[in-house]
Coordinates of C-alpha atoms in Angstrom, one line a residue:
Chain U
M15 CA 0.0 0.0 0.0
I16 CA 1.2 3.5 -0.9
R17 CA 0.0 6.0 1.6
I18 CA 0.3 9.7 0.8
D19 CA -0.5 12.0 3.7
A20 CA -1.0 15.7 3.4
V21 CA 1.8 16.3 0.9
C22 CA 2.5 19.8 -0.2
H23 CA 5.3 20.7 -2.6
G24 CA 6.5 23.9 -4.1
I25 CA 9.2 24.8 -6.6
G26 CA 10.7 28.3 -6.4
G27 CA 7.8 29.6 -4.4
Q28 CA 5.3 28.2 -6.9
P29 CA 3.0 25.6 -5.3
I30 CA 3.0 22.4 -7.3
L31 CA 1.1 20.1 -4.9
R32 CA -1.4 21.3 -2.3
D33 CA -2.3 19.0 0.5
V34 CA -2.5 15.8 -1.5
S35 CA -3.6 12.7 0.4
L36 CA -4.1 9.4 -1.3
E37 CA -4.1 5.7 -0.6
I38 CA -3.2 3.3 -3.3
G39 CA -3.9 -0.3 -2.4
K40 CA -2.0 -3.4 -3.6
G41 CA -2.7 -4.7 -7.0
G42 CA -4.2 -3.0 -10.0
I43 CA -3.5 -0.1 -12.4
V44 CA -4.0 3.4 -11.1
A45 CA -3.9 6.1 -13.8
L46 CA -2.9 9.6 -12.9
V47 CA -4.5 12.1 -15.3
G48 CA -4.7 15.8 -15.4
P49 CA -3.8 18.9 -17.4
N50 CA -0.2 19.9 -18.0
G51 CA 1.4 21.2 -14.8
A52 CA -1.1 19.6 -12.5
G53 CA 1.7 18.0 -10.4
K54 CA 1.4 14.4 -11.6
S55 CA 5.1 13.9 -12.3
T56 CA 6.1 15.7 -9.1
L57 CA 3.8 13.4 -7.1
L58 CA 5.3 10.3 -8.8
S59 CA 8.9 11.5 -8.2
L60 CA 8.2 12.3 -4.6
I61 CA 6.8 8.7 -4.0
A62 CA 10.0 7.4 -5.7
R63 CA 12.3 9.7 -3.6
L64 CA 13.7 11.3 -6.7
Q65 CA 13.0 14.7 -5.0
P66 CA 13.1 15.3 -1.3
L67 CA 9.8 15.6 0.4
Q68 CA 9.0 19.1 1.7
T69 CA 5.9 18.5 3.9
G70 CA 3.7 15.6 4.5
R71 CA 4.5 11.9 4.6
I72 CA 4.6 9.0 2.2
T73 CA 5.0 5.4 3.0
V74 CA 5.3 2.4 0.6
D75 CA 4.5 -0.9 2.3
G76 CA 5.3 0.7 5.6
H77 CA 8.7 2.1 4.4
V78 CA 8.8 5.8 5.2
I79 CA 10.1 7.7 2.2
G80 CA 13.1 9.8 3.2
Q81 CA 14.0 7.3 5.9
V82 CA 14.1 3.9 4.2
R83 CA 17.4 2.9 2.7
D84 CA 17.7 3.5 -1.1
D85 CA 18.6 -0.1 -1.9
V86 CA 15.6 -1.5 0.2
L87 CA 13.2 0.7 -1.6
A88 CA 14.8 -0.2 -5.0
R89 CA 13.5 -3.8 -4.4
T90 CA 10.0 -2.5 -3.5
L91 CA 9.4 0.2 -6.0
A92 CA 10.6 1.0 -9.5
I93 CA 10.1 4.2 -11.4
L94 CA 10.4 5.0 -15.1
P95 CA 11.0 8.8 -15.2
Q96 CA 9.6 10.9 -18.0
H97 CA 12.8 12.4 -19.4
L98 CA 15.5 9.9 -20.2
D99 CA 18.1 11.9 -22.0
V100 CA 20.5 9.1 -22.0
A101 CA 23.7 9.3 -24.2
S102 CA 25.2 6.2 -22.8
R103 CA 26.4 3.6 -25.3
L104 CA 25.0 0.6 -23.5
S105 CA 23.5 -2.5 -25.1
V106 CA 19.8 -3.1 -24.4
R107 CA 20.7 -6.3 -22.6
D108 CA 23.2 -4.4 -20.3
L109 CA 20.5 -1.8 -19.6
V110 CA 17.8 -4.3 -18.7
G111 CA 20.5 -6.2 -16.7
F112 CA 21.0 -3.2 -14.5
G113 CA 17.4 -3.6 -13.4
R114 CA 18.7 -6.5 -11.4
Y115 CA 21.3 -4.3 -9.7
P116 CA 19.4 -3.8 -6.4
Y117 CA 19.5 -7.6 -5.9
H118 CA 23.0 -8.5 -7.1
K119 CA 25.0 -5.3 -6.5
G120 CA 27.3 -5.9 -9.4
R121 CA 27.6 -9.7 -9.2
P122 CA 24.7 -11.2 -11.2
T123 CA 23.7 -14.7 -10.4
P124 CA 22.3 -17.2 -13.0
Q125 CA 18.9 -16.4 -11.6
D126 CA 19.4 -12.7 -12.4
L127 CA 20.3 -13.6 -16.0
V128 CA 17.1 -15.7 -16.3
R129 CA 15.1 -12.7 -15.2
V130 CA 16.8 -10.4 -17.7
D131 CA 16.1 -12.9 -20.5
A132 CA 12.4 -13.0 -19.4
A133 CA 12.2 -9.2 -19.4
L134 CA 13.7 -9.0 -22.9
A135 CA 11.2 -11.6 -24.1
A136 CA 8.3 -9.9 -22.4
F137 CA 8.9 -6.6 -24.2
E138 CA 9.9 -8.3 -27.5
L139 CA 13.4 -7.0 -27.3
D140 CA 15.2 -10.2 -28.1
D141 CA 16.2 -9.0 -31.5
L142 CA 17.4 -5.7 -30.2
A143 CA 19.3 -7.1 -27.2
A144 CA 22.8 -6.5 -28.6
R145 CA 22.0 -3.1 -30.1
A146 CA 23.4 0.0 -28.4
L147 CA 20.8 2.4 -26.9
D148 CA 22.0 5.3 -29.0
T149 CA 21.1 3.4 -32.2
L150 CA 17.5 2.8 -31.2
S151 CA 14.4 4.8 -32.1
G152 CA 12.7 6.7 -29.3
G153 CA 10.0 4.1 -29.0
Q154 CA 12.4 1.2 -28.9
R155 CA 14.5 2.9 -26.2
Q156 CA 11.3 3.6 -24.2
R157 CA 10.5 -0.1 -24.3
A158 CA 14.0 -1.0 -23.2
F159 CA 13.7 1.3 -20.1
V160 CA 10.3 -0.2 -19.3
A161 CA 11.9 -3.6 -19.5
M162 CA 14.5 -2.5 -17.1
A163 CA 11.9 -1.4 -14.6
Y164 CA 10.1 -4.7 -15.2
A165 CA 13.3 -6.7 -14.5
Q166 CA 13.6 -4.8 -11.2
D167 CA 10.8 -7.1 -10.1
T168 CA 9.2 -4.8 -7.6
D169 CA 5.6 -4.8 -6.2
Y170 CA 5.2 -1.2 -7.2
L171 CA 5.8 0.2 -10.6
L172 CA 5.6 3.9 -11.3
L173 CA 5.6 5.0 -14.9
D174 CA 5.7 8.6 -16.0
E175 CA 4.0 8.9 -19.5
P176 CA 5.4 5.6 -20.8
L177 CA 3.3 5.9 -23.9
N178 CA 5.3 8.9 -25.2
N179 CA 7.0 7.9 -28.5
L180 CA 5.0 4.7 -28.8
D181 CA 2.8 3.8 -31.8
I182 CA -0.6 2.4 -31.2
A183 CA 0.5 -1.2 -31.4
A184 CA 3.3 -0.7 -29.0
S185 CA 1.1 1.4 -26.7
R186 CA -1.6 -1.4 -26.5
G187 CA 1.1 -4.0 -26.1
L188 CA 2.6 -2.2 -23.2
M189 CA -0.8 -1.6 -21.5
H190 CA -1.7 -5.3 -22.0
R191 CA 1.5 -6.3 -20.4
L192 CA 0.9 -4.0 -17.5
R193 CA -2.6 -5.3 -17.0
D194 CA -1.3 -8.8 -16.9
L195 CA 1.3 -7.8 -14.3
A196 CA -1.5 -6.2 -12.2
R197 CA -4.1 -8.9 -12.6
Q198 CA -1.9 -12.1 -12.6
D199 CA 1.1 -11.1 -10.4
G200 CA -0.8 -8.7 -8.1
R201 CA 1.6 -5.9 -8.9
T202 CA 0.6 -2.2 -8.4
V203 CA 1.1 0.0 -11.4
V204 CA 0.8 3.8 -11.0
I205 CA 0.9 5.3 -14.4
V206 CA 0.7 8.9 -15.7
L207 CA -1.3 9.0 -18.9
H208 CA -2.3 11.9 -21.1
D209 CA -4.7 9.9 -23.2
I210 CA -7.9 9.5 -21.2
N211 CA -9.0 6.7 -23.5
Y212 CA -6.1 4.6 -22.5
A213 CA -6.7 5.3 -18.9
A214 CA -10.4 4.4 -19.2
A215 CA -9.6 1.2 -21.1
Y216 CA -6.9 -0.2 -18.9
A217 CA -6.9 1.4 -15.5
D218 CA -8.9 0.0 -12.5
R219 CA -8.9 3.5 -11.0
I220 CA -8.4 7.0 -12.2
V221 CA -7.1 9.7 -10.1
A222 CA -7.3 13.2 -11.5
L223 CA -5.1 16.1 -10.4
K224 CA -5.6 19.7 -11.2
S225 CA -3.5 22.6 -9.9
G226 CA -1.9 20.3 -7.3
R227 CA -5.1 18.9 -5.9
V228 CA -6.9 15.6 -6.3
V229 CA -10.2 16.6 -8.0
A230 CA -11.5 13.2 -9.0
D231 CA -10.9 9.6 -7.9
G232 CA -12.7 6.5 -8.8
A233 CA -13.5 3.8 -11.4
P234 CA -13.2 5.0 -15.0
G235 CA -16.9 4.5 -15.7
A236 CA -17.8 6.8 -12.8
V237 CA -15.1 9.4 -13.3
V238 CA -14.9 10.0 -17.0
T239 CA -17.9 12.2 -17.9
D240 CA -18.6 15.4 -19.9
A241 CA -18.5 17.4 -16.7
F242 CA -15.2 15.8 -15.7
L243 CA -13.6 16.9 -19.0
R244 CA -15.0 20.4 -18.6
T245 CA -13.9 21.0 -15.0
V246 CA -10.6 19.2 -15.0
F247 CA -9.3 19.9 -18.5
D248 CA -11.4 22.9 -19.5
T249 CA -12.4 21.3 -22.7
D250 CA -15.8 20.8 -24.3
A251 CA -15.0 17.3 -25.6
T252 CA -17.8 14.8 -25.0
V253 CA -17.8 11.3 -23.7
A254 CA -19.5 8.5 -25.6
H255 CA -19.9 4.9 -24.3
V256 CA -18.5 2.1 -26.5
Q257 CA -18.6 -1.5 -25.4
G258 CA -19.6 -0.3 -21.9
R259 CA -16.5 1.9 -21.6
P260 CA -16.4 5.7 -21.6
M261 CA -14.6 7.1 -24.6
V262 CA -13.6 10.7 -25.2
C263 CA -14.6 11.9 -28.7
V264 CA -11.7 14.2 -29.6
Chain C
M19 CA 40.1 -11.4 -30.2
R20 CA 40.4 -7.6 -30.2
S21 CA 41.6 -7.6 -26.6
G22 CA 44.2 -10.2 -27.5
L23 CA 45.5 -8.0 -30.3
S24 CA 45.7 -4.9 -28.1
L25 CA 47.6 -6.9 -25.5
L26 CA 50.0 -8.1 -28.1
A27 CA 50.5 -4.5 -29.4
V28 CA 51.2 -3.2 -25.9
A29 CA 53.7 -6.1 -25.3
L30 CA 55.5 -5.2 -28.6
L31 CA 55.6 -1.5 -27.7
A32 CA 57.1 -2.5 -24.3
L33 CA 59.7 -4.7 -26.0
V34 CA 60.7 -1.9 -28.3
S35 CA 60.8 0.6 -25.4
L36 CA 63.2 -1.7 -23.5
G37 CA 65.5 -1.6 -26.5
V38 CA 65.5 2.2 -27.2
G39 CA 67.7 4.7 -25.4
A40 CA 71.0 6.6 -25.5
I41 CA 73.0 3.4 -24.7
D42 CA 73.0 0.8 -27.5
L43 CA 72.1 -2.7 -26.2
W44 CA 73.5 -4.4 -29.3
P45 CA 76.0 -6.0 -29.4
A46 CA 76.5 -6.7 -25.7
T47 CA 76.2 -9.5 -23.3
L48 CA 73.2 -9.9 -20.9
A49 CA 75.5 -9.2 -18.0
E50 CA 76.4 -5.8 -19.5
I51 CA 72.8 -4.7 -20.4
W52 CA 71.0 -6.0 -17.4
P53 CA 71.9 -3.0 -15.1
V54 CA 70.6 -0.6 -17.9
L55 CA 67.4 -2.6 -18.2
R56 CA 66.9 -2.9 -14.5
D57 CA 67.7 0.7 -13.5
S58 CA 66.4 2.7 -16.4
R59 CA 64.6 1.0 -19.3
L60 CA 62.2 -1.3 -17.3
P61 CA 61.2 1.4 -14.8
R62 CA 60.7 3.9 -17.7
T63 CA 58.5 1.4 -19.6
C64 CA 56.5 0.5 -16.5
A65 CA 56.1 4.2 -15.6
A66 CA 54.7 5.1 -19.0
L67 CA 52.3 2.1 -19.0
L68 CA 51.1 2.8 -15.5
T69 CA 50.7 6.5 -16.1
G70 CA 48.8 6.1 -19.3
A71 CA 46.5 3.4 -18.0
S72 CA 45.6 5.2 -14.8
L73 CA 45.2 8.6 -16.4
A74 CA 42.9 7.1 -19.1
V75 CA 40.8 5.2 -16.4
A76 CA 40.6 8.4 -14.3
G77 CA 39.4 10.3 -17.3
Q78 CA 36.7 7.7 -18.0
I79 CA 35.5 7.7 -14.4
M80 CA 35.4 11.5 -14.4
Q81 CA 33.4 11.5 -17.6
Q82 CA 30.9 9.0 -16.1
I83 CA 30.5 11.2 -13.0
A84 CA 30.1 14.4 -15.0
R85 CA 28.0 12.6 -17.6
N86 CA 30.0 14.6 -20.2
R87 CA 32.4 13.1 -22.7
F88 CA 34.6 16.2 -22.9
V89 CA 36.0 16.5 -19.4
D90 CA 39.5 15.4 -18.4
P91 CA 40.9 15.6 -14.9
M92 CA 44.2 17.0 -16.2
T93 CA 42.5 19.9 -17.9
S94 CA 39.7 20.6 -15.4
G95 CA 41.5 21.5 -12.2
T96 CA 42.4 18.1 -10.7
G97 CA 45.9 18.1 -12.3
Q98 CA 46.5 21.8 -11.5
G99 CA 45.3 21.2 -8.0
A100 CA 47.8 18.4 -7.6
A101 CA 50.6 20.8 -8.8
L102 CA 49.5 23.4 -6.3
G103 CA 49.6 20.8 -3.5
I104 CA 53.2 19.7 -4.3
L105 CA 54.2 23.4 -4.4
L106 CA 52.6 24.0 -1.0
A107 CA 54.3 20.9 0.4
V108 CA 57.7 22.0 -0.9
L109 CA 57.2 25.4 0.6
V110 CA 55.8 24.4 4.0
M111 CA 57.8 21.2 4.5
P112 CA 60.8 21.2 2.2
A113 CA 62.4 18.2 3.9
A114 CA 59.3 16.0 3.8
P115 CA 59.6 12.7 2.0
I116 CA 58.1 12.2 -1.5
G117 CA 55.2 10.2 0.1
V118 CA 54.1 13.3 2.0
Q119 CA 54.3 15.4 -1.1
M120 CA 52.1 12.9 -3.0
G121 CA 49.6 12.8 -0.1
M122 CA 49.4 16.6 -0.2
A123 CA 49.0 16.6 -4.0
S124 CA 46.2 14.1 -3.8
L125 CA 44.4 16.1 -1.2
T126 CA 44.5 19.3 -3.1
A127 CA 43.6 17.5 -6.2
L128 CA 40.5 16.1 -4.4
A129 CA 39.6 19.6 -3.2
A130 CA 40.0 20.9 -6.7
S131 CA 37.8 18.1 -8.2
L132 CA 35.1 18.8 -5.6
G133 CA 35.3 22.4 -6.5
F134 CA 34.9 21.6 -10.2
F135 CA 31.8 19.5 -9.6
A136 CA 30.3 22.1 -7.3
L137 CA 30.8 24.6 -10.1
V138 CA 29.4 22.6 -13.0
R139 CA 26.3 21.5 -11.0
R140 CA 24.9 25.0 -11.9
V141 CA 25.6 24.5 -15.6
P142 CA 22.3 23.8 -17.4
P143 CA 22.2 20.3 -18.9
T144 CA 21.2 21.8 -22.2
Q145 CA 24.7 23.2 -22.6
P146 CA 27.0 20.2 -22.5
L147 CA 30.0 22.0 -24.0
L148 CA 29.9 24.6 -21.2
I149 CA 31.1 22.0 -18.7
P150 CA 34.6 21.3 -20.3
L151 CA 34.9 25.1 -21.0
V152 CA 34.2 25.8 -17.3
G153 CA 36.7 23.1 -16.5
L154 CA 39.4 24.7 -18.7
I155 CA 38.9 28.2 -17.1
Y156 CA 38.8 26.7 -13.6
G157 CA 42.0 24.7 -14.3
G158 CA 43.5 27.9 -15.7
V159 CA 42.7 29.9 -12.6
I160 CA 44.2 27.3 -10.3
W161 CA 47.2 27.1 -12.6
A162 CA 47.6 30.9 -12.5
G163 CA 47.5 30.9 -8.7
T164 CA 50.1 28.1 -8.6
T165 CA 52.4 30.0 -11.0
F166 CA 52.0 33.2 -8.9
V167 CA 53.0 31.4 -5.7
A168 CA 55.9 29.8 -7.5
Y169 CA 57.0 33.1 -9.0
Q170 CA 56.9 34.8 -5.6
T171 CA 59.0 32.0 -4.1
D172 CA 61.4 31.4 -6.9
L173 CA 60.1 27.9 -7.7
L174 CA 58.9 28.5 -11.2
Q175 CA 61.4 25.9 -12.6
F176 CA 59.9 23.2 -10.4
V177 CA 56.4 24.0 -11.5
E178 CA 57.4 23.8 -15.1
I179 CA 58.7 20.3 -14.5
W180 CA 55.4 19.2 -12.9
M181 CA 53.3 20.8 -15.7
N182 CA 55.2 19.1 -18.5
G183 CA 55.0 15.3 -18.2
E184 CA 58.0 13.3 -19.4
F185 CA 59.8 10.1 -18.5
S186 CA 63.5 10.8 -18.9
G187 CA 64.1 11.2 -15.2
V188 CA 62.4 7.9 -14.3
M189 CA 64.8 5.5 -12.6
R190 CA 64.6 2.5 -10.3
G191 CA 63.7 3.8 -6.9
R192 CA 62.1 7.0 -8.2
Y193 CA 58.8 5.9 -9.8
E194 CA 57.5 3.0 -7.7
L195 CA 54.7 5.0 -6.2
L196 CA 53.1 5.0 -9.7
W197 CA 52.1 1.4 -8.9
L198 CA 49.8 2.8 -6.4
A199 CA 48.1 4.9 -9.1
G200 CA 47.8 1.7 -11.1
L201 CA 46.3 -0.1 -8.1
A202 CA 43.8 2.8 -7.5
A203 CA 42.7 2.5 -11.2
A204 CA 42.5 -1.3 -10.9
L205 CA 40.4 -1.1 -7.7
I206 CA 37.8 1.0 -9.4
Y207 CA 37.0 -2.0 -11.5
V208 CA 35.4 -3.6 -8.5
V209 CA 32.6 -1.0 -8.6
A210 CA 32.5 -0.7 -12.4
D211 CA 28.7 -1.4 -12.6
Q212 CA 28.1 1.5 -10.3
F213 CA 29.8 3.9 -12.7
S214 CA 27.9 2.4 -15.6
I215 CA 24.6 3.2 -13.8
L216 CA 25.9 6.6 -12.8
G217 CA 26.2 7.4 -16.6
L218 CA 22.4 6.7 -16.9
G219 CA 21.6 9.8 -14.9
D220 CA 20.4 10.7 -11.4
A221 CA 16.9 9.4 -11.7
V222 CA 18.0 5.9 -12.8
S223 CA 20.7 5.8 -10.2
V224 CA 18.3 6.7 -7.4
N225 CA 15.7 4.2 -8.7
L226 CA 18.3 1.4 -8.7
G227 CA 19.2 2.2 -5.1
L228 CA 22.7 3.4 -5.8
N229 CA 24.4 5.3 -3.1
H230 CA 25.1 8.3 -5.3
R231 CA 27.2 10.4 -2.9
Q232 CA 29.4 7.5 -1.9
I233 CA 30.1 6.3 -5.4
V234 CA 30.9 9.8 -6.7
L235 CA 33.3 10.4 -3.8
T236 CA 34.9 7.0 -4.4
G237 CA 35.5 8.0 -8.0
L238 CA 36.9 11.4 -7.1
V239 CA 39.3 10.0 -4.6
M240 CA 40.6 7.6 -7.2
I241 CA 41.0 10.4 -9.8
S242 CA 42.8 12.6 -7.2
V243 CA 45.2 9.8 -6.1
V244 CA 46.0 9.1 -9.8
A245 CA 46.5 12.9 -10.5
G246 CA 48.6 13.4 -7.4
L247 CA 50.9 10.5 -8.0
T248 CA 51.4 11.0 -11.7
V249 CA 52.0 14.8 -11.4
V250 CA 54.6 14.3 -8.7
T251 CA 56.4 11.4 -10.5
V252 CA 56.3 12.3 -14.2
G253 CA 54.4 15.6 -14.5
L254 CA 51.1 16.5 -16.0
I255 CA 50.1 14.7 -19.2
P256 CA 47.0 16.1 -20.9
F257 CA 44.6 14.5 -23.4
V258 CA 45.0 10.9 -22.4
G259 CA 42.0 11.0 -20.0
L260 CA 40.0 12.8 -22.7
V261 CA 40.8 11.0 -25.9
V262 CA 41.2 7.4 -24.8
P263 CA 37.8 7.0 -23.1
N264 CA 36.1 8.5 -26.2
L265 CA 37.8 6.1 -28.5
V266 CA 36.9 3.1 -26.3
S267 CA 33.3 4.3 -25.9
Q268 CA 33.0 4.2 -29.7
S269 CA 34.4 0.8 -30.1
T270 CA 33.4 -1.0 -26.9
G271 CA 30.4 0.9 -25.5
D272 CA 29.8 2.3 -22.1
N273 CA 29.5 -0.8 -20.0
M274 CA 32.4 0.0 -17.7
R275 CA 33.0 -3.7 -17.0
R276 CA 34.1 -4.1 -20.6
A277 CA 35.3 -0.5 -21.2
L278 CA 37.7 0.0 -18.3
P279 CA 40.2 -2.8 -19.2
A280 CA 40.2 -1.6 -22.8
T281 CA 40.7 2.0 -21.7
A282 CA 43.6 1.0 -19.4
L283 CA 45.3 -0.9 -22.3
M284 CA 44.8 1.9 -24.8
G285 CA 45.9 4.6 -22.4
G286 CA 49.1 2.6 -21.5
A287 CA 49.8 2.1 -25.2
L288 CA 49.2 5.8 -26.1
V289 CA 51.6 7.1 -23.4
L290 CA 54.3 4.5 -24.0
G291 CA 54.0 5.1 -27.8
A292 CA 54.3 8.8 -27.3
D293 CA 57.3 8.4 -25.0
L294 CA 58.9 6.1 -27.5
L295 CA 58.3 8.5 -30.4
G296 CA 59.8 11.3 -28.3
R297 CA 62.9 9.2 -27.8
L298 CA 63.3 8.3 -31.5
V299 CA 62.5 11.5 -33.3
I300 CA 65.7 13.4 -32.4
H301 CA 67.7 10.4 -31.1
P302 CA 69.8 10.4 -28.9
F303 CA 68.0 13.5 -27.6
E304 CA 64.4 13.5 -26.4
I305 CA 61.1 15.3 -26.8
P306 CA 58.9 15.1 -23.6
A307 CA 56.1 12.6 -23.8
G308 CA 53.7 15.3 -22.7
T309 CA 54.6 17.4 -25.7
V310 CA 54.2 14.5 -28.1
I311 CA 50.8 13.6 -26.6
G312 CA 49.8 17.3 -26.9
I313 CA 50.3 17.1 -30.6
V314 CA 49.1 13.5 -31.2
G315 CA 46.2 14.0 -28.7
A316 CA 45.0 17.2 -30.3
G317 CA 45.0 15.5 -33.7
L318 CA 43.1 12.5 -32.3
F319 CA 40.7 14.8 -30.6
L320 CA 39.9 16.7 -33.8
W321 CA 39.4 13.4 -35.6
L322 CA 37.1 12.3 -32.8
L323 CA 35.0 15.5 -33.1
Y324 CA 34.7 15.5 -36.9
G325 CA 36.1 12.4 -38.6
A326 CA 34.5 9.8 -36.4
R327 CA 31.1 11.4 -36.1
G328 CA 29.6 9.7 -39.1
H329 CA 30.9 6.4 -37.9
A330 CA 29.5 6.9 -34.4
A331 CA 26.0 8.1 -35.4

């Protein structure tokens, strides 16, 4: 369980998050949606201790963020950050292999190698395994980084706009894979999405942020409405229902 | 296969290096040439290999920490800091043994490196070329301060010796501390994975539970020890730490576990080759290895910037 308690955060005097409290139970996909600058990425990076917490308290499975050791948390929670400006000439296999670093600390066991192979296979990277990262397309690189987070084998997976750079087939493939992880392995996936339709189709729960506050929280069918789009996103797009799911007509 | 070839090349270079010098080894008996080999040629060959290998590894580690391919400890303050340290040691404790001088040099080199990273932390990541520029200016400022102190205390000649790396003074009994520099470079291999991950950026490092501060400090201590020991023993040699890691990155990639051994080999070969060239060009006189590297390294660097780009992309 991720427990976020009265978290406020400001950058340069500008409030980014205002008194956010949220509980995310184990298992399932939680989509974080909201307009640009709503604080989604900041919230994710605070949970993953990429930025120091200013006020409030966050715990992940009882580990208090800011107090728990980095390597302990690295076996509990993995994050895929949004901006990966990586210039490193690493092979895809090496990169995915580093996902096992929290376990082997530089001395991979045969079991670690099996996990790496499984991650490569799960994200259809076998053919690219020997390629260097800087020779890949944006989408391929994105997949390699998701595979690394997957190889980290944590109960909690935080993904910041992982569908950036992905075409429709790759996007659906990734979301299917995440749904399997959540349903079959009981993992918890918290994912920042811009496309409400992906959130509605794959998430078990949608949490909407606006101006640093939680403004909607619930199952996709209940949350995604015309009024929701108007108040949260200031847009007059309408919601239709296709196959029992809400769908935004853009 | 490739590593076998480079090992062979280094061995050949070393063999030639043993044979070249002011004294002709041929024709002579082993009993006659052994003292020359033992006291001069072997130490000189080892010194060049150790210096090259450790400087190249130090450069690679610094580039991983800075996440910038154009920094080199010898041009961004670490080397100049080492020279300042020796100067201060000579001034304050003129009778101190060379080990104390080296310790002092390593300490000031570490302080200078920490200062460099404190400075470049404020450089926006969108301006990668600013980092080496800031380094050049920063190194230049420390160098100017060192020169001023040396000028005031009539020690300019000493400083010139430290700033111009060369191996003609290397003798048995006067270079052995370089093995420590080699050892420091070899020890960093134990934590090679950490430095590979460091190159992936702060977010990925934190996510994988890396102890960022500790690993950066480990790297900086290694770089400073290498800088201190090499500047005291043979003087400052530029470009090795800049050029070699770039060449290795293009051929071997950035997984440090594979790259570091290749870097050490190529660095050793480059410095030994430069020393050898300096001994041969105006034989029996010599050109300092640092000067040769300055020329060869600048050429290699230009090729790296322009010639190799199509190949790398």
